[in-house]
mmCIF file of C-alpha atoms in Angstrom:
data_model
loop_
_atom_site.group_PDB
_atom_site.id
_atom_site.type_symbol
_atom_site.label_atom_id
_atom_site.label_comp_id
_atom_site.label_asym_id
_atom_site.label_seq_id
_atom_site.Cartn_x
_atom_site.Cartn_y
_atom_site.Cartn_z
ATOM 1 C CA MET A 96 -18.079 21.854 -44.297
ATOM 2 C CA LYS A 97 -20.425 18.752 -43.264
ATOM 3 C CA PRO A 98 -21.157 17.783 -39.815
ATOM 4 C CA ALA A 99 -19.366 14.353 -40.696
ATOM 5 C CA PHE A 100 -16.020 16.195 -41.345
ATOM 6 C CA TRP A 101 -16.224 17.724 -37.661
ATOM 7 C CA ALA A 102 -17.348 14.381 -36.380
ATOM 8 C CA ARG A 103 -14.248 12.757 -37.762
ATOM 9 C CA ARG A 104 -11.907 15.808 -36.948
ATOM 10 C CA ALA A 105 -13.130 15.855 -33.316
ATOM 11 C CA HIS A 106 -12.862 12.014 -32.593
ATOM 12 C CA LYS A 107 -9.546 11.995 -34.024
ATOM 13 C CA TRP A 108 -8.020 15.103 -32.173
ATOM 14 C CA ILE A 109 -9.621 13.909 -28.883
ATOM 15 C CA GLY A 110 -8.365 10.349 -29.267
ATOM 16 C CA LEU A 111 -4.652 11.875 -29.821
ATOM 17 C CA VAL A 112 -4.961 13.816 -26.449
ATOM 18 C CA ILE A 113 -6.614 10.834 -24.442
ATOM 19 C CA GLY A 114 -5.231 7.751 -26.168
ATOM 20 C CA VAL A 115 -2.200 7.307 -23.963
ATOM 21 C CA GLN A 116 -4.039 7.878 -20.709
ATOM 22 C CA ALA A 117 -6.588 5.360 -21.989
ATOM 23 C CA LEU A 118 -3.856 2.977 -22.493
ATOM 24 C CA LEU A 119 -2.511 3.447 -19.091
ATOM 25 C CA TRP A 120 -5.927 3.072 -17.714
ATOM 26 C CA MET A 121 -6.386 -0.358 -19.376
ATOM 27 C CA LEU A 122 -2.778 -1.584 -18.352
ATOM 28 C CA SER A 123 -2.846 -0.706 -14.904
ATOM 29 C CA GLY A 124 -6.250 -2.215 -14.762
ATOM 30 C CA VAL A 125 -5.170 -5.543 -16.044
ATOM 31 C CA TYR A 126 -2.404 -5.590 -13.383
ATOM 32 C CA MET A 127 -4.939 -4.764 -10.700
ATOM 33 C CA THR A 128 -7.286 -7.802 -11.603
ATOM 34 C CA VAL A 129 -4.829 -10.366 -12.697
ATOM 35 C CA VAL A 130 -2.828 -10.154 -9.696
ATOM 36 C CA PRO A 131 -4.536 -10.889 -6.446
ATOM 37 C CA LEU A 132 -4.831 -8.169 -3.969
ATOM 38 C CA ASP A 133 -3.730 -10.530 -1.005
ATOM 39 C CA VAL A 134 -0.218 -11.054 -3.044
ATOM 40 C CA ILE A 135 -0.022 -7.343 -3.612
ATOM 41 C CA HIS A 136 -0.118 -6.832 0.361
ATOM 42 C CA GLY A 137 2.303 -9.502 0.834
ATOM 43 C CA ASP A 138 0.174 -11.634 3.039
ATOM 44 C CA HIS A 139 2.392 -14.615 1.919
ATOM 45 C CA LEU A 140 5.558 -13.004 2.969
ATOM 46 C CA ALA A 141 5.128 -12.958 6.636
ATOM 47 C CA HIS A 142 2.707 -13.521 9.443
ATOM 48 C CA ALA A 143 1.860 -11.415 12.263
ATOM 49 C CA HIS A 144 0.331 -14.103 14.721
ATOM 50 C CA GLY A 145 2.236 -15.881 17.204
ATOM 51 C CA GLU A 146 1.402 -19.175 18.976
ATOM 52 C CA PRO A 147 -1.661 -19.267 21.381
ATOM 53 C CA LEU A 148 -1.004 -17.890 24.693
ATOM 54 C CA PRO A 149 -1.237 -20.327 27.568
ATOM 55 C CA PRO A 150 -4.075 -19.222 29.881
ATOM 56 C CA GLN A 151 -2.555 -20.053 32.951
ATOM 57 C CA ALA A 152 0.579 -18.266 32.272
ATOM 58 C CA ALA A 153 2.186 -16.231 35.277
ATOM 59 C CA ARG A 154 1.488 -12.733 34.428
ATOM 60 C CA ILE A 155 0.394 -9.563 36.013
ATOM 61 C CA ASP A 156 -3.365 -8.371 35.929
ATOM 62 C CA ALA A 157 -4.699 -5.478 34.437
ATOM 63 C CA ASP A 158 -5.066 -3.508 37.729
ATOM 64 C CA ALA A 159 -1.364 -3.993 38.352
ATOM 65 C CA LEU A 160 -0.600 -2.771 34.854
ATOM 66 C CA VAL A 161 -2.596 0.356 35.330
ATOM 67 C CA ALA A 162 -1.015 0.821 38.826
ATOM 68 C CA ARG A 163 2.517 0.870 37.146
ATOM 69 C CA HIS A 164 1.257 2.721 34.013
ATOM 70 C CA PRO A 165 -1.466 5.256 35.161
ATOM 71 C CA GLN A 166 -1.736 7.043 31.919
ATOM 72 C CA LEU A 167 -2.365 3.887 30.151
ATOM 73 C CA GLN A 168 -5.230 4.345 27.549
ATOM 74 C CA SER A 169 -5.337 0.416 26.226
ATOM 75 C CA PHE A 170 -3.343 -2.609 26.382
ATOM 76 C CA ARG A 171 -3.199 -6.093 24.830
ATOM 77 C CA LEU A 172 -1.315 -9.372 25.237
ATOM 78 C CA LYS A 173 0.783 -10.598 22.582
ATOM 79 C CA HIS A 174 4.015 -12.862 21.742
ATOM 80 C CA VAL A 175 7.111 -10.836 20.565
ATOM 81 C CA LEU A 176 10.262 -13.278 20.069
ATOM 82 C CA ASP A 177 8.774 -16.009 22.232
ATOM 83 C CA ARG A 178 8.348 -13.678 25.110
ATOM 84 C CA GLU A 179 4.881 -12.499 26.654
ATOM 85 C CA VAL A 180 4.421 -8.971 26.630
ATOM 86 C CA TYR A 181 1.508 -6.249 27.020
ATOM 87 C CA GLU A 182 1.472 -3.671 24.045
ATOM 88 C CA VAL A 183 0.742 -0.368 25.968
ATOM 89 C CA ARG A 184 -0.856 2.311 24.180
ATOM 90 C CA GLN A 185 -0.394 5.704 26.152
ATOM 91 C CA GLY A 186 -0.391 9.127 25.160
ATOM 92 C CA GLY A 187 -0.587 8.361 21.464
ATOM 93 C CA ALA A 188 2.342 6.022 21.851
ATOM 94 C CA LYS A 189 3.035 2.501 22.148
ATOM 95 C CA PHE A 190 5.545 0.424 24.046
ATOM 96 C CA LEU A 191 6.104 -2.954 25.377
ATOM 97 C CA VAL A 192 6.004 -4.313 28.839
ATOM 98 C CA ASP A 193 6.956 -7.506 30.383
ATOM 99 C CA ALA A 194 3.853 -9.502 30.990
ATOM 100 C CA GLY A 195 5.458 -11.101 33.949
ATOM 101 C CA SER A 196 6.988 -8.455 35.875
ATOM 102 C CA GLY A 197 5.263 -5.116 34.293
ATOM 103 C CA GLU A 198 8.324 -3.593 33.646
ATOM 104 C CA ARG A 199 8.718 -1.548 30.465
ATOM 105 C CA LEU A 200 10.999 -2.919 27.848
ATOM 106 C CA PRO A 201 13.500 -1.154 25.837
ATOM 107 C CA PRO A 202 12.873 -0.434 22.229
ATOM 108 C CA LEU A 203 14.011 -3.136 19.533
ATOM 109 C CA ASP A 204 17.726 -2.813 18.522
ATOM 110 C CA ARG A 205 19.269 -3.958 15.526
ATOM 111 C CA ASP A 206 19.584 -7.358 16.342
ATOM 112 C CA GLY A 207 16.145 -7.611 18.041
ATOM 113 C CA ALA A 208 14.723 -6.093 14.846
ATOM 114 C CA ILE A 209 16.830 -8.903 12.666
ATOM 115 C CA ALA A 210 15.430 -11.810 14.893
ATOM 116 C CA LEU A 211 11.893 -10.376 14.738
ATOM 117 C CA ALA A 212 11.800 -10.177 11.076
ATOM 118 C CA ARG A 213 13.287 -13.791 10.850
ATOM 119 C CA SER A 214 10.382 -14.985 12.910
ATOM 120 C CA LEU A 215 7.760 -13.355 10.749
ATOM 121 C CA TYR A 216 9.251 -13.902 7.376
ATOM 122 C CA GLN A 217 7.741 -16.617 5.352
ATOM 123 C CA GLY A 218 9.931 -16.425 2.095
ATOM 124 C CA ASP A 219 13.210 -18.057 1.124
ATOM 125 C CA GLY A 220 15.649 -15.287 1.444
ATOM 126 C CA GLU A 221 18.186 -14.407 3.719
ATOM 127 C CA VAL A 222 18.541 -10.837 5.378
ATOM 128 C CA ALA A 223 20.538 -8.642 2.999
ATOM 129 C CA ARG A 224 20.602 -5.599 5.018
ATOM 130 C CA VAL A 225 18.987 -3.599 7.722
ATOM 131 C CA GLU A 226 18.061 0.180 7.985
ATOM 132 C CA TRP A 227 17.254 2.663 10.843
ATOM 133 C CA ILE A 228 14.699 4.855 9.442
ATOM 134 C CA THR A 229 13.651 8.081 10.917
ATOM 135 C CA GLN A 230 12.072 9.544 7.300
ATOM 136 C CA ALA A 231 9.645 7.195 5.983
ATOM 137 C CA PRO A 232 10.214 6.515 2.276
ATOM 138 C CA SER A 233 7.372 6.804 0.096
ATOM 139 C CA GLU A 234 6.202 3.520 -0.047
ATOM 140 C CA VAL A 235 5.249 3.607 3.812
ATOM 141 C CA LYS A 236 4.815 7.479 4.355
ATOM 142 C CA THR A 237 1.840 6.741 6.271
ATOM 143 C CA ARG A 238 3.579 4.590 8.594
ATOM 144 C CA PRO A 239 4.846 6.168 12.098
ATOM 145 C CA VAL A 240 8.641 6.906 12.354
ATOM 146 C CA PRO A 241 11.345 5.847 13.607
ATOM 147 C CA MET A 242 10.927 2.010 12.386
ATOM 148 C CA TRP A 243 13.431 -0.471 11.172
ATOM 149 C CA ALA A 244 13.483 -1.810 7.777
ATOM 150 C CA VAL A 245 14.682 -5.348 7.136
ATOM 151 C CA HIS A 246 15.408 -6.153 3.428
ATOM 152 C CA PHE A 247 15.751 -9.799 2.021
ATOM 153 C CA THR A 248 17.390 -11.449 -0.899
ATOM 154 C CA ASP A 249 14.369 -13.171 -2.295
ATOM 155 C CA ARG A 250 13.146 -12.609 -5.860
ATOM 156 C CA GLY A 251 10.700 -9.853 -4.830
ATOM 157 C CA GLN A 252 13.318 -7.736 -2.690
ATOM 158 C CA SER A 253 10.943 -8.079 0.082
ATOM 159 C CA THR A 254 11.217 -5.689 2.972
ATOM 160 C CA LEU A 255 9.680 -5.845 6.316
ATOM 161 C CA TYR A 256 9.088 -2.593 8.321
ATOM 162 C CA LEU A 257 9.003 -2.977 12.393
ATOM 163 C CA SER A 258 8.383 -0.577 15.088
ATOM 164 C CA PRO A 259 10.874 -0.448 17.406
ATOM 165 C CA ASP A 260 8.595 0.576 20.223
ATOM 166 C CA SER A 261 5.904 -2.145 20.054
ATOM 167 C CA GLY A 262 7.423 -4.817 17.807
ATOM 168 C CA GLU A 263 4.395 -4.348 15.516
ATOM 169 C CA LEU A 264 4.643 -5.416 11.727
ATOM 170 C CA LEU A 265 3.929 -2.022 10.105
ATOM 171 C CA ALA A 266 4.047 -3.056 6.359
ATOM 172 C CA ARG A 267 5.171 -5.656 3.823
ATOM 173 C CA ARG A 268 6.859 -4.422 0.631
ATOM 174 C CA HIS A 269 8.109 -6.437 -2.488
ATOM 175 C CA SER A 270 8.308 -5.749 -5.933
ATOM 176 C CA LEU A 271 4.702 -6.770 -7.022
ATOM 177 C CA TRP A 272 3.678 -3.962 -4.300
ATOM 178 C CA ARG A 273 6.025 -1.489 -5.889
ATOM 179 C CA TRP A 274 4.337 -2.249 -9.130
ATOM 180 C CA PHE A 275 1.015 -2.006 -8.263
ATOM 181 C CA ASP A 276 1.884 1.250 -6.630
ATOM 182 C CA PHE A 277 3.680 2.679 -9.494
ATOM 183 C CA LEU A 278 0.603 1.802 -11.745
ATOM 184 C CA TRP A 279 -1.815 3.229 -9.412
ATOM 185 C CA MET A 280 -0.276 6.676 -9.937
ATOM 186 C CA PHE A 281 -0.967 6.359 -13.429
ATOM 187 C CA HIS A 282 -4.201 5.057 -12.916
ATOM 188 C CA ILE A 283 -5.523 7.914 -10.806
ATOM 189 C CA MET A 284 -3.403 10.507 -12.152
ATOM 190 C CA ASP A 285 -2.090 11.632 -8.818
ATOM 191 C CA TYR A 286 1.926 11.793 -9.588
ATOM 192 C CA GLU A 287 2.828 13.582 -6.189
ATOM 193 C CA ASN A 288 1.014 11.530 -3.424
ATOM 194 C CA ARG A 289 -0.647 8.819 -5.198
ATOM 195 C CA THR A 290 -3.665 8.567 -2.988
ATOM 196 C CA ASP A 291 -6.157 11.505 -4.244
ATOM 197 C CA VAL A 292 -8.685 9.550 -6.487
ATOM 198 C CA ASN A 293 -10.777 12.636 -6.948
ATOM 199 C CA ASN A 294 -7.931 15.211 -8.355
ATOM 200 C CA THR A 295 -8.355 17.765 -11.040
ATOM 201 C CA LEU A 296 -6.254 16.127 -13.684
ATOM 202 C CA LEU A 297 -8.404 12.697 -13.148
ATOM 203 C CA ARG A 298 -11.426 14.870 -13.759
ATOM 204 C CA VAL A 299 -10.326 16.553 -16.785
ATOM 205 C CA ALA A 300 -9.149 13.391 -18.353
ATOM 206 C CA ALA A 301 -12.445 11.812 -17.657
ATOM 207 C CA VAL A 302 -14.466 14.688 -19.239
ATOM 208 C CA ILE A 303 -12.304 14.399 -22.331
ATOM 209 C CA GLY A 304 -12.693 10.644 -22.285
ATOM 210 C CA LEU A 305 -16.358 11.167 -22.427
ATOM 211 C CA GLY A 306 -15.948 13.696 -25.285
ATOM 212 C CA PHE A 307 -14.328 10.904 -27.317
ATOM 213 C CA ALA A 308 -16.942 8.483 -26.705
ATOM 214 C CA LEU A 309 -19.686 11.253 -27.628
ATOM 215 C CA SER A 310 -17.701 12.185 -30.784
ATOM 216 C CA GLY A 311 -17.388 8.514 -31.869
ATOM 217 C CA ILE A 312 -20.959 8.064 -31.069
ATOM 218 C CA TRP A 313 -21.708 11.221 -33.581
ATOM 219 C CA LEU A 314 -19.289 9.637 -35.961
ATOM 220 C CA LEU A 315 -21.066 6.255 -35.935
ATOM 221 C CA PHE A 316 -24.260 7.976 -36.710
ATOM 222 C CA TYR A 317 -23.157 9.505 -39.842
ATOM 223 C CA SER A 318 -21.437 6.321 -40.929
ATOM 224 C CA PHE A 319 -24.857 4.483 -40.792
ATOM 225 C CA GLY A 320 -26.571 7.374 -42.696
ATOM 226 C CA LYS A 321 -24.259 7.128 -45.527
ATOM 227 C CA ARG A 322 -25.035 3.138 -45.609
ATOM 228 C CA ARG A 323 -28.675 3.717 -45.718
ATOM 229 C CA GLN A 324 -28.540 6.440 -48.372
ATOM 230 C CA ALA A 325 -26.326 3.893 -50.645
#
């Protein structure tokens, strides 16, 4: 059999093997380039910045704070629900301390989580439901638990995830992010964790794709060779 026969045969069968994945690469790539990254991140859904803190407010100083919490590793001053607090990091954990008295504050309860979510939320929906989460779902699997999940009724089915201990906005999730995450899984071919961009399956697919391109070049060489002979 002539080499041109094998070039066509190789190109056809390699194309059948890699064609579906190549289509998924292109579709997911188009989505990632068309939808802006700040929209994917949900920056328009919620803000995490409060009002400027007054410089002369009555609050305990750093020495007094350390004296009350001797194992303190770091702290920062911020607003949570119109209240000045210190976010204290100690032993790998975070908690809130009243900036005026230095007293440790209890974790956010359900009503506090709803109030905080509403103060951060920038959309046009209402609170649909609230969940207390002790096992993180896949869309926030790297965030610390426990956490509050406050779901809204907007078109994107937005969810704000909040830390009960620090009042921190842990994540914003909505339908465009969830589509991105789904397509990202196909793009990197990590169907379990959706994080490994150097997995074996992706490397195999890349090698097959290279073989498809090389067989096309091989076939193209014989096509031009026939034209010159004609």
